[in-house]
Structures are given as structure tokens and as C-alpha cells.
mmCIF file of C-alpha atoms in Angstrom:
data_model
loop_
_atom_site.group_PDB
_atom_site.id
_atom_site.type_symbol
_atom_site.label_atom_id
_atom_site.label_comp_id
_atom_site.label_asym_id
_atom_site.label_seq_id
_atom_site.Cartn_x
_atom_site.Cartn_y
_atom_site.Cartn_z
ATOM 1 C CA MET A 1 -2.502 0.983 19.065
ATOM 2 C CA ASP A 2 -3.493 3.854 16.765
ATOM 3 C CA PHE A 3 -3.000 3.988 13.014
ATOM 4 C CA ILE A 4 -2.454 7.547 11.779
ATOM 5 C CA LYS A 5 -3.554 7.846 8.164
ATOM 6 C CA ILE A 6 -1.534 10.202 5.978
ATOM 7 C CA ASP A 7 -3.290 12.738 3.756
ATOM 8 C CA LYS A 8 -1.335 12.095 0.578
ATOM 9 C CA GLU A 9 -2.480 15.342 -1.032
ATOM 10 C CA LYS A 10 -0.738 17.292 1.742
ATOM 11 C CA TRP A 11 2.168 14.877 2.145
ATOM 12 C CA GLN A 12 5.487 16.346 1.055
ATOM 13 C CA ARG A 13 6.657 12.855 0.180
ATOM 14 C CA LYS A 14 3.738 12.137 -2.154
ATOM 15 C CA LYS A 15 5.742 12.141 -5.415
ATOM 16 C CA VAL A 16 8.552 10.003 -4.014
ATOM 17 C CA PHE A 17 6.063 7.569 -2.498
ATOM 18 C CA GLU A 18 4.174 7.182 -5.769
ATOM 19 C CA LEU A 19 7.422 6.831 -7.738
ATOM 20 C CA TYR A 20 8.743 3.939 -5.645
ATOM 21 C CA SER A 21 5.347 2.361 -4.979
ATOM 22 C CA LYS A 22 3.688 2.569 -8.402
ATOM 23 C CA ASP A 23 5.964 3.805 -11.203
ATOM 24 C CA VAL A 24 9.161 2.041 -10.155
ATOM 25 C CA PRO A 25 8.262 -0.258 -7.227
ATOM 26 C CA CYS A 26 11.411 -0.591 -5.149
ATOM 27 C CA THR A 27 12.605 -2.168 -1.928
ATOM 28 C CA TYR A 28 16.235 -2.353 -0.892
ATOM 29 C CA SER A 29 18.432 -3.851 1.786
ATOM 30 C CA MET A 30 21.624 -2.861 3.540
ATOM 31 C CA THR A 31 23.956 -5.069 5.563
ATOM 32 C CA ILE A 32 26.190 -3.493 8.194
ATOM 33 C CA ASN A 33 28.472 -4.549 11.035
ATOM 34 C CA LEU A 34 27.495 -3.004 14.340
ATOM 35 C CA ASP A 35 30.251 -2.488 16.909
ATOM 36 C CA ILE A 36 28.990 -4.246 20.044
ATOM 37 C CA THR A 37 32.322 -4.406 21.895
ATOM 38 C CA ASP A 38 31.325 -2.204 24.843
ATOM 39 C CA LEU A 39 27.766 -3.494 24.885
ATOM 40 C CA LYS A 40 28.809 -7.138 25.106
ATOM 41 C CA ASN A 41 31.069 -6.355 28.056
ATOM 42 C CA LYS A 42 28.223 -4.570 29.815
ATOM 43 C CA ILE A 43 25.819 -7.444 29.123
ATOM 44 C CA GLU A 44 28.261 -9.927 30.649
ATOM 45 C CA ILE A 45 28.794 -7.742 33.726
ATOM 46 C CA LYS A 46 25.048 -7.327 34.285
ATOM 47 C CA GLN A 47 24.340 -10.967 33.337
ATOM 48 C CA LEU A 48 21.740 -10.052 30.747
ATOM 49 C CA LYS A 49 20.619 -12.105 27.784
ATOM 50 C CA PHE A 50 22.108 -10.842 24.535
ATOM 51 C CA PHE A 51 19.170 -11.088 22.114
ATOM 52 C CA PRO A 52 16.556 -9.065 24.049
ATOM 53 C CA VAL A 53 19.063 -6.236 24.525
ATOM 54 C CA ILE A 54 19.589 -5.989 20.757
ATOM 55 C CA LEU A 55 15.848 -6.411 20.245
ATOM 56 C CA TYR A 56 15.221 -3.463 22.539
ATOM 57 C CA GLY A 57 17.720 -1.311 20.642
ATOM 58 C CA LEU A 58 16.031 -2.057 17.313
ATOM 59 C CA SER A 59 12.594 -1.413 18.797
ATOM 60 C CA LYS A 60 13.708 1.832 20.409
ATOM 61 C CA PHE A 61 14.671 3.459 17.111
ATOM 62 C CA VAL A 62 11.930 1.889 15.024
ATOM 63 C CA ASN A 63 9.551 3.603 17.428
ATOM 64 C CA LYS A 64 11.518 6.853 17.250
ATOM 65 C CA TYR A 65 11.047 7.348 13.491
ATOM 66 C CA LYS A 66 7.707 6.978 11.706
ATOM 67 C CA GLU A 67 9.469 5.948 8.469
ATOM 68 C CA PHE A 68 9.960 2.559 10.156
ATOM 69 C CA ARG A 69 6.354 2.280 11.342
ATOM 70 C CA MET A 70 4.579 2.781 8.024
ATOM 71 C CA ASP A 71 1.961 0.372 6.737
ATOM 72 C CA LEU A 72 -1.241 0.137 4.721
ATOM 73 C CA ASN A 73 -4.592 -0.003 6.500
ATOM 74 C CA GLU A 74 -7.491 -2.257 5.538
ATOM 75 C CA ASP A 75 -8.466 0.196 2.794
ATOM 76 C CA GLY A 76 -4.980 0.233 1.290
ATOM 77 C CA GLU A 77 -4.200 3.733 2.586
ATOM 78 C CA ILE A 78 -0.716 4.619 3.751
ATOM 79 C CA GLY A 79 -0.100 5.707 7.325
ATOM 80 C CA TYR A 80 1.889 4.785 10.408
ATOM 81 C CA TYR A 81 1.396 3.196 13.816
ATOM 82 C CA ASP A 82 1.847 5.346 16.905
ATOM 83 C CA LYS A 83 3.675 2.417 18.537
ATOM 84 C CA ILE A 84 4.966 -0.867 17.160
ATOM 85 C CA ASN A 85 6.158 -4.118 18.725
ATOM 86 C CA PRO A 86 8.855 -6.577 17.598
ATOM 87 C CA ILE A 87 7.870 -10.040 16.408
ATOM 88 C CA PHE A 88 10.779 -12.447 16.272
ATOM 89 C CA THR A 89 11.634 -16.026 15.426
ATOM 90 C CA VAL A 90 12.423 -18.650 18.039
ATOM 91 C CA PHE A 91 14.247 -21.806 16.984
ATOM 92 C CA GLU A 92 12.895 -25.171 18.070
ATOM 93 C CA GLU A 93 15.814 -27.584 18.008
ATOM 94 C CA ALA A 94 13.811 -30.810 18.175
ATOM 95 C CA GLN A 95 11.872 -29.983 15.009
ATOM 96 C CA GLU A 96 14.601 -27.815 13.474
ATOM 97 C CA GLN A 97 12.062 -25.131 12.692
ATOM 98 C CA PHE A 98 11.080 -21.672 13.825
ATOM 99 C CA TYR A 99 7.963 -20.234 15.384
ATOM 100 C CA GLN A 100 7.161 -16.594 16.095
ATOM 101 C CA VAL A 101 6.699 -14.679 19.311
ATOM 102 C CA TRP A 102 6.057 -10.981 19.769
ATOM 103 C CA THR A 103 6.863 -8.850 22.813
ATOM 104 C CA LYS A 104 5.195 -5.631 23.854
ATOM 105 C CA TYR A 105 7.554 -2.681 23.458
ATOM 106 C CA ASP A 106 8.142 -0.267 26.315
ATOM 107 C CA ASP A 107 10.511 2.709 26.355
ATOM 108 C CA ASP A 108 11.778 1.558 29.731
ATOM 109 C CA PHE A 109 14.427 -1.098 29.086
ATOM 110 C CA GLU A 110 13.761 -3.038 32.278
ATOM 111 C CA VAL A 111 10.022 -3.242 31.544
ATOM 112 C CA PHE A 112 10.702 -4.442 28.000
ATOM 113 C CA TYR A 113 13.281 -6.953 29.216
ATOM 114 C CA GLN A 114 10.831 -8.434 31.709
ATOM 115 C CA ASN A 115 8.139 -8.567 29.009
ATOM 116 C CA TYR A 116 10.540 -10.590 26.873
ATOM 117 C CA LEU A 117 11.472 -12.965 29.700
ATOM 118 C CA LEU A 118 7.809 -13.601 30.452
ATOM 119 C CA ASP A 119 7.063 -14.354 26.805
ATOM 120 C CA MET A 120 9.983 -16.770 26.662
ATOM 121 C CA LYS A 121 8.792 -18.477 29.842
ATOM 122 C CA ASN A 122 5.350 -18.936 28.313
ATOM 123 C CA TYR A 123 6.308 -19.803 24.734
ATOM 124 C CA GLN A 124 9.860 -21.127 24.568
ATOM 125 C CA GLN A 125 8.850 -24.703 25.223
ATOM 126 C CA GLN A 126 9.412 -27.550 22.794
ATOM 127 C CA GLU A 127 5.834 -28.734 23.165
ATOM 128 C CA ILE A 128 4.572 -25.337 22.016
ATOM 129 C CA LYS A 129 3.766 -25.694 18.316
ATOM 130 C CA SER A 130 1.981 -22.410 17.716
ATOM 131 C CA SER A 131 3.082 -18.819 17.952
ATOM 132 C CA LYS A 132 1.936 -16.293 20.496
ATOM 133 C CA LEU A 133 -1.450 -14.993 19.368
ATOM 134 C CA LEU A 134 -1.012 -11.841 17.284
ATOM 135 C CA LEU A 135 -3.543 -9.334 18.559
ATOM 136 C CA GLU A 136 -2.841 -6.406 16.233
ATOM 137 C CA LYS A 137 -0.964 -5.622 13.019
ATOM 138 C CA ASN A 138 1.518 -3.209 14.575
ATOM 139 C CA VAL A 139 4.555 -5.504 14.534
ATOM 140 C CA PHE A 140 7.868 -5.473 12.685
ATOM 141 C CA ASN A 141 9.892 -8.603 11.954
ATOM 142 C CA VAL A 142 13.238 -9.581 13.444
ATOM 143 C CA SER A 143 14.994 -12.862 12.722
ATOM 144 C CA CYS A 144 18.344 -14.238 13.791
ATOM 145 C CA VAL A 145 20.870 -16.525 12.081
ATOM 146 C CA PRO A 146 23.267 -17.082 15.006
ATOM 147 C CA TRP A 147 25.173 -19.900 13.291
ATOM 148 C CA VAL A 148 26.966 -17.814 10.662
ATOM 149 C CA SER A 149 28.312 -14.319 10.037
ATOM 150 C CA PHE A 150 27.376 -12.765 6.727
ATOM 151 C CA THR A 151 28.347 -9.771 4.617
ATOM 152 C CA GLY A 152 25.117 -9.635 2.659
ATOM 153 C CA PHE A 153 21.559 -10.814 3.130
ATOM 154 C CA ASN A 154 18.504 -10.269 0.953
ATOM 155 C CA LEU A 155 14.868 -11.312 1.247
ATOM 156 C CA ASN A 156 12.677 -11.938 -1.795
ATOM 157 C CA LEU A 157 9.044 -11.271 -0.918
ATOM 158 C CA ALA A 158 6.295 -12.246 -3.347
ATOM 159 C CA LYS A 159 4.292 -9.164 -2.333
ATOM 160 C CA GLY A 160 7.237 -7.082 -1.198
ATOM 161 C CA TYR A 161 6.215 -3.958 -3.102
ATOM 162 C CA ASP A 162 3.141 -3.703 -0.863
ATOM 163 C CA TYR A 163 5.083 -4.313 2.334
ATOM 164 C CA TYR A 164 6.297 -1.095 3.984
ATOM 165 C CA LEU A 165 7.548 -2.194 7.402
ATOM 166 C CA PRO A 166 11.261 -2.913 7.947
ATOM 167 C CA ILE A 167 12.657 -6.418 8.326
ATOM 168 C CA PHE A 168 15.790 -7.061 10.391
ATOM 169 C CA THR A 169 18.059 -10.116 10.223
ATOM 170 C CA ILE A 170 20.839 -10.587 12.790
ATOM 171 C CA GLY A 171 23.894 -12.760 12.136
ATOM 172 C CA LYS A 172 26.583 -14.320 14.307
ATOM 173 C CA TYR A 173 28.872 -11.781 15.955
ATOM 174 C CA PHE A 174 32.605 -12.105 15.361
ATOM 175 C CA GLU A 175 35.915 -10.599 16.414
ATOM 176 C CA GLN A 176 37.897 -8.251 14.186
ATOM 177 C CA GLY A 177 41.022 -6.932 15.831
ATOM 178 C CA GLU A 178 39.972 -5.650 19.228
ATOM 179 C CA LYS A 179 36.332 -5.173 18.195
ATOM 180 C CA ILE A 180 33.320 -7.447 18.347
ATOM 181 C CA LEU A 181 31.050 -6.904 15.350
ATOM 182 C CA LEU A 182 27.456 -7.952 14.764
ATOM 183 C CA PRO A 183 26.108 -8.386 11.194
ATOM 184 C CA LEU A 184 22.715 -6.763 10.719
ATOM 185 C CA ALA A 185 20.708 -6.792 7.498
ATOM 186 C CA ILE A 186 17.879 -4.266 7.143
ATOM 187 C CA GLN A 187 15.276 -4.436 4.389
ATOM 188 C CA VAL A 188 13.032 -1.431 3.786
ATOM 189 C CA HIS A 189 10.638 -0.023 1.208
ATOM 190 C CA HIS A 190 12.032 2.881 -0.795
ATOM 191 C CA GLY A 191 8.583 4.441 -0.986
ATOM 192 C CA VAL A 192 8.727 5.379 2.697
ATOM 193 C CA CYS A 193 12.406 5.125 3.604
ATOM 194 C CA ASP A 194 15.347 6.684 1.763
ATOM 195 C CA GLY A 195 19.037 6.109 2.368
ATOM 196 C CA PHE A 196 19.044 9.183 4.610
ATOM 197 C CA HIS A 197 16.428 7.701 6.932
ATOM 198 C CA LEU A 198 18.131 4.319 7.058
ATOM 199 C CA SER A 199 21.540 5.891 7.727
ATOM 200 C CA ARG A 200 20.099 8.013 10.539
ATOM 201 C CA PHE A 201 18.559 4.917 12.083
ATOM 202 C CA ILE A 202 21.851 2.993 11.909
ATOM 203 C CA ASN A 203 23.905 5.867 13.321
ATOM 204 C CA ASP A 204 21.468 6.370 16.206
ATOM 205 C CA LEU A 205 21.490 2.649 16.946
ATOM 206 C CA GLN A 206 25.298 2.554 16.973
ATOM 207 C CA GLU A 207 25.451 5.583 19.253
ATOM 208 C CA TRP A 208 23.060 3.842 21.645
ATOM 209 C CA LEU A 209 25.179 0.677 21.566
ATOM 210 C CA ASP A 210 28.192 2.777 22.538
ATOM 211 C CA LYS A 211 26.319 4.234 25.531
ATOM 212 C CA THR A 212 26.180 1.044 27.517
ATOM 213 C CA ALA A 213 25.190 2.844 30.716
ATOM 214 C CA GLU A 214 21.620 3.101 29.359
ATOM 215 C CA ILE A 215 20.834 -0.540 30.107
#
């Protein structure tokens, strides 16, 4: 993992970054419904697990755009990771609580999928009370609320104005007409990610979901 520090004096986004990080600190969230109709059919045909497929899709486009890999280093300087991995919540029914596991991202879907399965084999046990050891900071958060569909979702972080990585929350998919839709809430920092960047991410993700032959 490499952290690429940005030279703010040469950064074309310097004024926008300072505006939304110092003058008017601002994070925002957007909730959308992804069309997973074709994808769900493909998953059932190939007998794949649903969550890691969606997790791969999120990871694929987070790693495509540096706006979704931005963070502060130990000295408080802005930059971005060359590669980032998803860290996600796993529900423990006996305790009715969550713990976290992260999976190493790989561009190759099959490699990523096997990484996920191995992590679940090692950590998805009720006697496991601790999360998988976090080796580096290059992770972005994904959580899932599979019990309910939602039209809006917002996180309130005590130190949110210093948190630049995206946070994804997945809801329960539902049928609408002939489509199957998946609620997805995305929270980002306005200092590094504008509506343009978020819209591009969403559109690319939806296009990938429509191309089910890629998994």
C-alpha cells in the first residue's frame, strides 16, 4: 500500500478543498436504488453469494477513482491510497451485534471472491469475538441493513469533517414492477468529492451491474 501525498499548492482543487474542509466543513450523503435485476439472475445461475458480488462492484469503482481513496496521513496531509480494501460488518446473531472483517481487493473478480470466502471461513464463527486484524489504514467502510429497505440514510460522525473516505450502507432489495432494486446510501466528504464525482461513480457502478457477463 502506497499513500500518494498531494502538493496542495499545485492542486487544482485546492480552493474547493479548503472551502469544504475549513471555511464551510461539509459532508453529504445520497441514497439511490440500484437496478440489480439482471445481476441477481446471473448470481442465481452461477450460484454465487450476493453480498461479495456487490462488495466487489463497490471496490472496483472506489479503486478506479482517487476521489474515493482520499485520506489524511499521520501528519494531517491530504493524499490518496494507490489501492484500497473494503472493510465490512458481519452480524453475529447470538449476540445481536456486529464485528468487522476486511478483504483484500483484487481486480480479478474470482480472486476477490475467493479472498472473501476465505475470510468468512476464518472469521464468520460465533465464537469469534474480535475482528480480523487491520494491518493498514487503506480501507473503506461498507455496512448492510438487510432487514429493511430505505429511501434515505444518514450517518452522524463526531469527527466527520476530518474523515475523507466514503461510507456505503446497503439496504434490503425489493421488487418494483419487473425490476429488483437495491437501496444504497453513500456518504462522502465534499472537500474531495463533488456531485459530479459521485454521479460518475454511481453511473459506472450501474453500468457494471447491467453487464452481468463480467462475473
